[in-house]
mmCIF file of C-alpha atoms in Angstrom:
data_model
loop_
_atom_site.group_PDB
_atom_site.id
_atom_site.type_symbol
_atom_site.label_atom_id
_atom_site.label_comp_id
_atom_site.label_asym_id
_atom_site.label_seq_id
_atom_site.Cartn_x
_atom_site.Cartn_y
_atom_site.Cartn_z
ATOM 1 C CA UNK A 1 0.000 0.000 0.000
ATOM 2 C CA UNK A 2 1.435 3.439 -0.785
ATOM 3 C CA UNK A 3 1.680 6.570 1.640
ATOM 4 C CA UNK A 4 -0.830 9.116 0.390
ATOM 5 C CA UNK A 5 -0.226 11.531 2.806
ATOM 6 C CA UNK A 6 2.000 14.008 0.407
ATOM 7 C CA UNK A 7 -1.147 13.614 -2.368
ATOM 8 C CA UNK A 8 -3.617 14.205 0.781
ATOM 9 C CA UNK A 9 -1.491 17.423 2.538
ATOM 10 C CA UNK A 10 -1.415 18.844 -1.426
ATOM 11 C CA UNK A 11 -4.846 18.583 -1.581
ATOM 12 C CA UNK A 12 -6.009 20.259 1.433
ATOM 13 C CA UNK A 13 -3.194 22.970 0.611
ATOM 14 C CA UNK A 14 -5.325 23.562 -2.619
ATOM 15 C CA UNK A 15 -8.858 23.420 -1.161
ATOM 16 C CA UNK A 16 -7.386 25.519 1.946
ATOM 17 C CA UNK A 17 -5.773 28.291 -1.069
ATOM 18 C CA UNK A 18 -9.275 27.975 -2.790
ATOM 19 C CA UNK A 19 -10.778 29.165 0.064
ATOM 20 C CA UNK A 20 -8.733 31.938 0.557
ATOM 21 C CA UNK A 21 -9.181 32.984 -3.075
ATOM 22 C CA UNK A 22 -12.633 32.787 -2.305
ATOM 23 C CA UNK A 23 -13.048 35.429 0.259
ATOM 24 C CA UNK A 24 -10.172 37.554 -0.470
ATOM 25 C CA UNK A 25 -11.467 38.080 -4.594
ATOM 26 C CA UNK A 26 -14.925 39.774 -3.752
ATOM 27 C CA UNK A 27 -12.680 41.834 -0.780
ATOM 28 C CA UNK A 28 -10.042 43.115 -3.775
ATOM 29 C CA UNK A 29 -13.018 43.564 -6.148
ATOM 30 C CA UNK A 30 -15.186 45.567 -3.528
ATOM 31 C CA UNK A 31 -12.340 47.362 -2.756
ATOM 32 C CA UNK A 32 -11.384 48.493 -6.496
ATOM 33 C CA UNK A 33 -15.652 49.197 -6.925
ATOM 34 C CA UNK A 34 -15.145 51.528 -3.707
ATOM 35 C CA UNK A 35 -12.299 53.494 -4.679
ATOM 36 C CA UNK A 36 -13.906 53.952 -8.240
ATOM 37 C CA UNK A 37 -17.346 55.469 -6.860
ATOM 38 C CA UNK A 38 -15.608 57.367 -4.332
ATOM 39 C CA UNK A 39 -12.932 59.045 -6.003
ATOM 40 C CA UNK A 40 -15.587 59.481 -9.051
ATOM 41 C CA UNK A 41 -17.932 61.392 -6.812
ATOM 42 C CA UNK A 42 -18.641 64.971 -7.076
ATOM 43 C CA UNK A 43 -17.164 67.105 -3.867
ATOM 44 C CA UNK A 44 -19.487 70.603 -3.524
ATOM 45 C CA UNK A 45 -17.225 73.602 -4.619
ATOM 46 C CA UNK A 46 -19.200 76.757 -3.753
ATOM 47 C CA UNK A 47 -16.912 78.756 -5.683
ATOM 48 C CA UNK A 48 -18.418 77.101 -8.913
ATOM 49 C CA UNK A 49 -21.956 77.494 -7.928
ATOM 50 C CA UNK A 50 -24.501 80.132 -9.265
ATOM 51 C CA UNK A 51 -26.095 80.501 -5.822
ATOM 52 C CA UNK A 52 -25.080 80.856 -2.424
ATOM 53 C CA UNK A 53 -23.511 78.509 -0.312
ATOM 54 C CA UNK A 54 -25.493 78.003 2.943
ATOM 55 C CA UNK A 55 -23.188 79.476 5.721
ATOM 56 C CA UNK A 56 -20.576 77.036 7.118
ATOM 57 C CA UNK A 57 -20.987 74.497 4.514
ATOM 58 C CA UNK A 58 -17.860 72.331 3.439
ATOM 59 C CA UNK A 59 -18.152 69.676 0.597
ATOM 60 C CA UNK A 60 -17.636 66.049 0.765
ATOM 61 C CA UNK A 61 -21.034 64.986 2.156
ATOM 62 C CA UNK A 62 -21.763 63.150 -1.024
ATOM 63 C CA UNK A 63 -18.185 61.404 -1.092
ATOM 64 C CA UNK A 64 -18.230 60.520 2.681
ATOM 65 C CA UNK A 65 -21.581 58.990 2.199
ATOM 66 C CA UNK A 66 -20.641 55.843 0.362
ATOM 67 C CA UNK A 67 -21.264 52.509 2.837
ATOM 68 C CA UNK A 68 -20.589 49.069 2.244
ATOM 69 C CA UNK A 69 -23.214 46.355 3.631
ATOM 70 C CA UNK A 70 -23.938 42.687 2.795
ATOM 71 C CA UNK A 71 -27.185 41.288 2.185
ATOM 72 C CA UNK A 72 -29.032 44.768 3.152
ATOM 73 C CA UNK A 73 -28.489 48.332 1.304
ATOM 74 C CA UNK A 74 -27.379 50.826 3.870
ATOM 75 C CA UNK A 75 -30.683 52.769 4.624
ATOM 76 C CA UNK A 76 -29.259 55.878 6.777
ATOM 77 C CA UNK A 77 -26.621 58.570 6.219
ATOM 78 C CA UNK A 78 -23.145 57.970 7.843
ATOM 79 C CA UNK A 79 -23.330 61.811 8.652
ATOM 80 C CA UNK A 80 -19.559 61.549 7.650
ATOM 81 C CA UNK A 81 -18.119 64.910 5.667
ATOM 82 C CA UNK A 82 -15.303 63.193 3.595
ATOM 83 C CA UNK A 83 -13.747 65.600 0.561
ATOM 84 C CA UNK A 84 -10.859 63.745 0.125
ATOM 85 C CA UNK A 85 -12.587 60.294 0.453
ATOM 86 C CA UNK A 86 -9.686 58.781 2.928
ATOM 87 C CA UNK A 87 -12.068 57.902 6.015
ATOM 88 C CA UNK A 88 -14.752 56.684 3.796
ATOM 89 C CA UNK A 89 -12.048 54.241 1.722
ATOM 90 C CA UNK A 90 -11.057 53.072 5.219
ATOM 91 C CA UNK A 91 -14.355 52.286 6.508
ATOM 92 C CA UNK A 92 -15.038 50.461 3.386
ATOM 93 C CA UNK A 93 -12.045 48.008 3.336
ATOM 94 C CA UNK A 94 -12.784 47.679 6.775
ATOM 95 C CA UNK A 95 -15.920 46.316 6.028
ATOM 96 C CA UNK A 96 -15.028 44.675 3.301
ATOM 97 C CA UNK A 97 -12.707 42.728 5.384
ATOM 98 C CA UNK A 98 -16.302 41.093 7.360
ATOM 99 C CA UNK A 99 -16.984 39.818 3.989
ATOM 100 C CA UNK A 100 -17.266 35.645 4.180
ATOM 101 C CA UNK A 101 -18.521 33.001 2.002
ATOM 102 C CA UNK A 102 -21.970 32.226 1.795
ATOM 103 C CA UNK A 103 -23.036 36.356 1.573
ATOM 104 C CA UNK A 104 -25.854 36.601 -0.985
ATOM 105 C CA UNK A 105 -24.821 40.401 -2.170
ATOM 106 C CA UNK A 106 -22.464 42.918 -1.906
ATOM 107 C CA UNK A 107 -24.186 46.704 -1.507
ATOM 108 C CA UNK A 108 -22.274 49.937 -2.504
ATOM 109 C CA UNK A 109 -25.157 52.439 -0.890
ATOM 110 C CA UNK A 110 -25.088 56.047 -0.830
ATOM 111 C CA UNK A 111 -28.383 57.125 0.861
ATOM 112 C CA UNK A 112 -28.045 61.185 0.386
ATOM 113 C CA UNK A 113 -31.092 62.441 -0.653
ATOM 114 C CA UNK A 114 -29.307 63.772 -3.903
ATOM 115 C CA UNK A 115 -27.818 60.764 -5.026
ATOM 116 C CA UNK A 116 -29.994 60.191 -7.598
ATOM 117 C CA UNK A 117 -29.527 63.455 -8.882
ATOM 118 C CA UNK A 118 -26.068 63.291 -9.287
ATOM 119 C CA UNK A 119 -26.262 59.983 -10.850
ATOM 120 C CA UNK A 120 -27.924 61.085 -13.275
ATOM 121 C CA UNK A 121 -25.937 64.681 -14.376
ATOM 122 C CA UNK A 122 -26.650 67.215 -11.573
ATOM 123 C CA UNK A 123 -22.793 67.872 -10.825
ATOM 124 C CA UNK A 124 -20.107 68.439 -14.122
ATOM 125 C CA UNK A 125 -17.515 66.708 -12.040
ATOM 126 C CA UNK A 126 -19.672 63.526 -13.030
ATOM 127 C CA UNK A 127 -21.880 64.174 -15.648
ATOM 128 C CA UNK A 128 -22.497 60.853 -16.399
ATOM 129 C CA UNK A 129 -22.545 59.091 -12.753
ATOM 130 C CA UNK A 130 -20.343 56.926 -10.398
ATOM 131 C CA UNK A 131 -22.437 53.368 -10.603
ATOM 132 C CA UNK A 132 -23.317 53.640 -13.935
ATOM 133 C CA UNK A 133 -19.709 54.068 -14.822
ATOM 134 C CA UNK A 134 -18.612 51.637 -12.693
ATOM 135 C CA UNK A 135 -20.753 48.869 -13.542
ATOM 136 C CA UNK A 136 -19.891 49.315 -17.254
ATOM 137 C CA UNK A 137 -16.120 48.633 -15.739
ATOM 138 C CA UNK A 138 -16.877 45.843 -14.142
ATOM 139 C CA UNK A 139 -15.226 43.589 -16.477
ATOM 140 C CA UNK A 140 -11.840 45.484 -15.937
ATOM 141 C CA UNK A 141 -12.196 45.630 -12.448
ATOM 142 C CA UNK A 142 -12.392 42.346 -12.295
ATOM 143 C CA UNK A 143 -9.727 41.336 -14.332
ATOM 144 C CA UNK A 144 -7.582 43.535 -12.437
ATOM 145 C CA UNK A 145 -8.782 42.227 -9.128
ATOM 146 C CA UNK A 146 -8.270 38.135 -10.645
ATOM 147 C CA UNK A 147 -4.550 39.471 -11.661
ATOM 148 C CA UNK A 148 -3.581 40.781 -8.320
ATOM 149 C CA UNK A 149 -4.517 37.941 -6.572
ATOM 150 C CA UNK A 150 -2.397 35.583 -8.792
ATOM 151 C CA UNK A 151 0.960 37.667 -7.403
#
């Protein structure tokens, strides 16, 4: 009888990297989805605006809005003011790092009541969205996200 341990210990090296590959693909993908809708998203600049800016008011509202849930769209507003997108990035590969087998659905939310409106043209900085844009990248994202993960 032969020893089929080495066959066995490659084997559950592969399932064990499989499983990795698993969970860490949708956390590169999600990641490279975030960073697109964020740093696509329109930050208010007063200076460009025909009216008045209400007093006090700094941009980024939008931007610092975007929230990453499983299963469930975010319903509520993070309340975070994020021009530069940095906190928002971090909260979503944080929570992109929850992510585990078996989730039905990855949601990129952005509950401001606006959203739609800039989806769909309001601002010049994205006159033709951040999801609609995205999704038609999808194939490219994920490409890039399949070729990191081979390194």
């Amino acid at each position: 009888m032969t020893d089929n341990k080495p066959f066995m210990a490659s084997m559950t090296a592969f399932i064990n990297q499989s499983k990795q590959a698993h969970q860490a693909l949708p956390q590169v993908l999600g990641m490279k989805i975030l960073a697109r809708l964020v740093t696509m998203s329109p930050v208010g600049n007063a200076d460009t605006w025909q009216g008045k800016a209400p007093p006090g008011y700094t941009g980024g509202r939008f931007r610092g809005n975007w929230q990453v849930t499983f299963d469930v769209p975010a319903e509520t507003e993070t309340g975070r003011i994020d021009p530069r997108g940095n906190l928002t990035l971090t909260e979503g590969m944080q929570q992109l790092t929850q992510f585990t087998p078996g989730t039905q659905a990855i949601y990129f939310s952005n509950t401001v009541p606006y959203a739609y409106r800039l989806e769909f043209g309001h601002s010049k900085q994205a006159p033709n969205g951040m999801v609609r844009v995205t999704a038609e990248a999808f194939q490219t994202l994920f490409n890039q996200a399949v070729k990191e993960m081979k390194k």
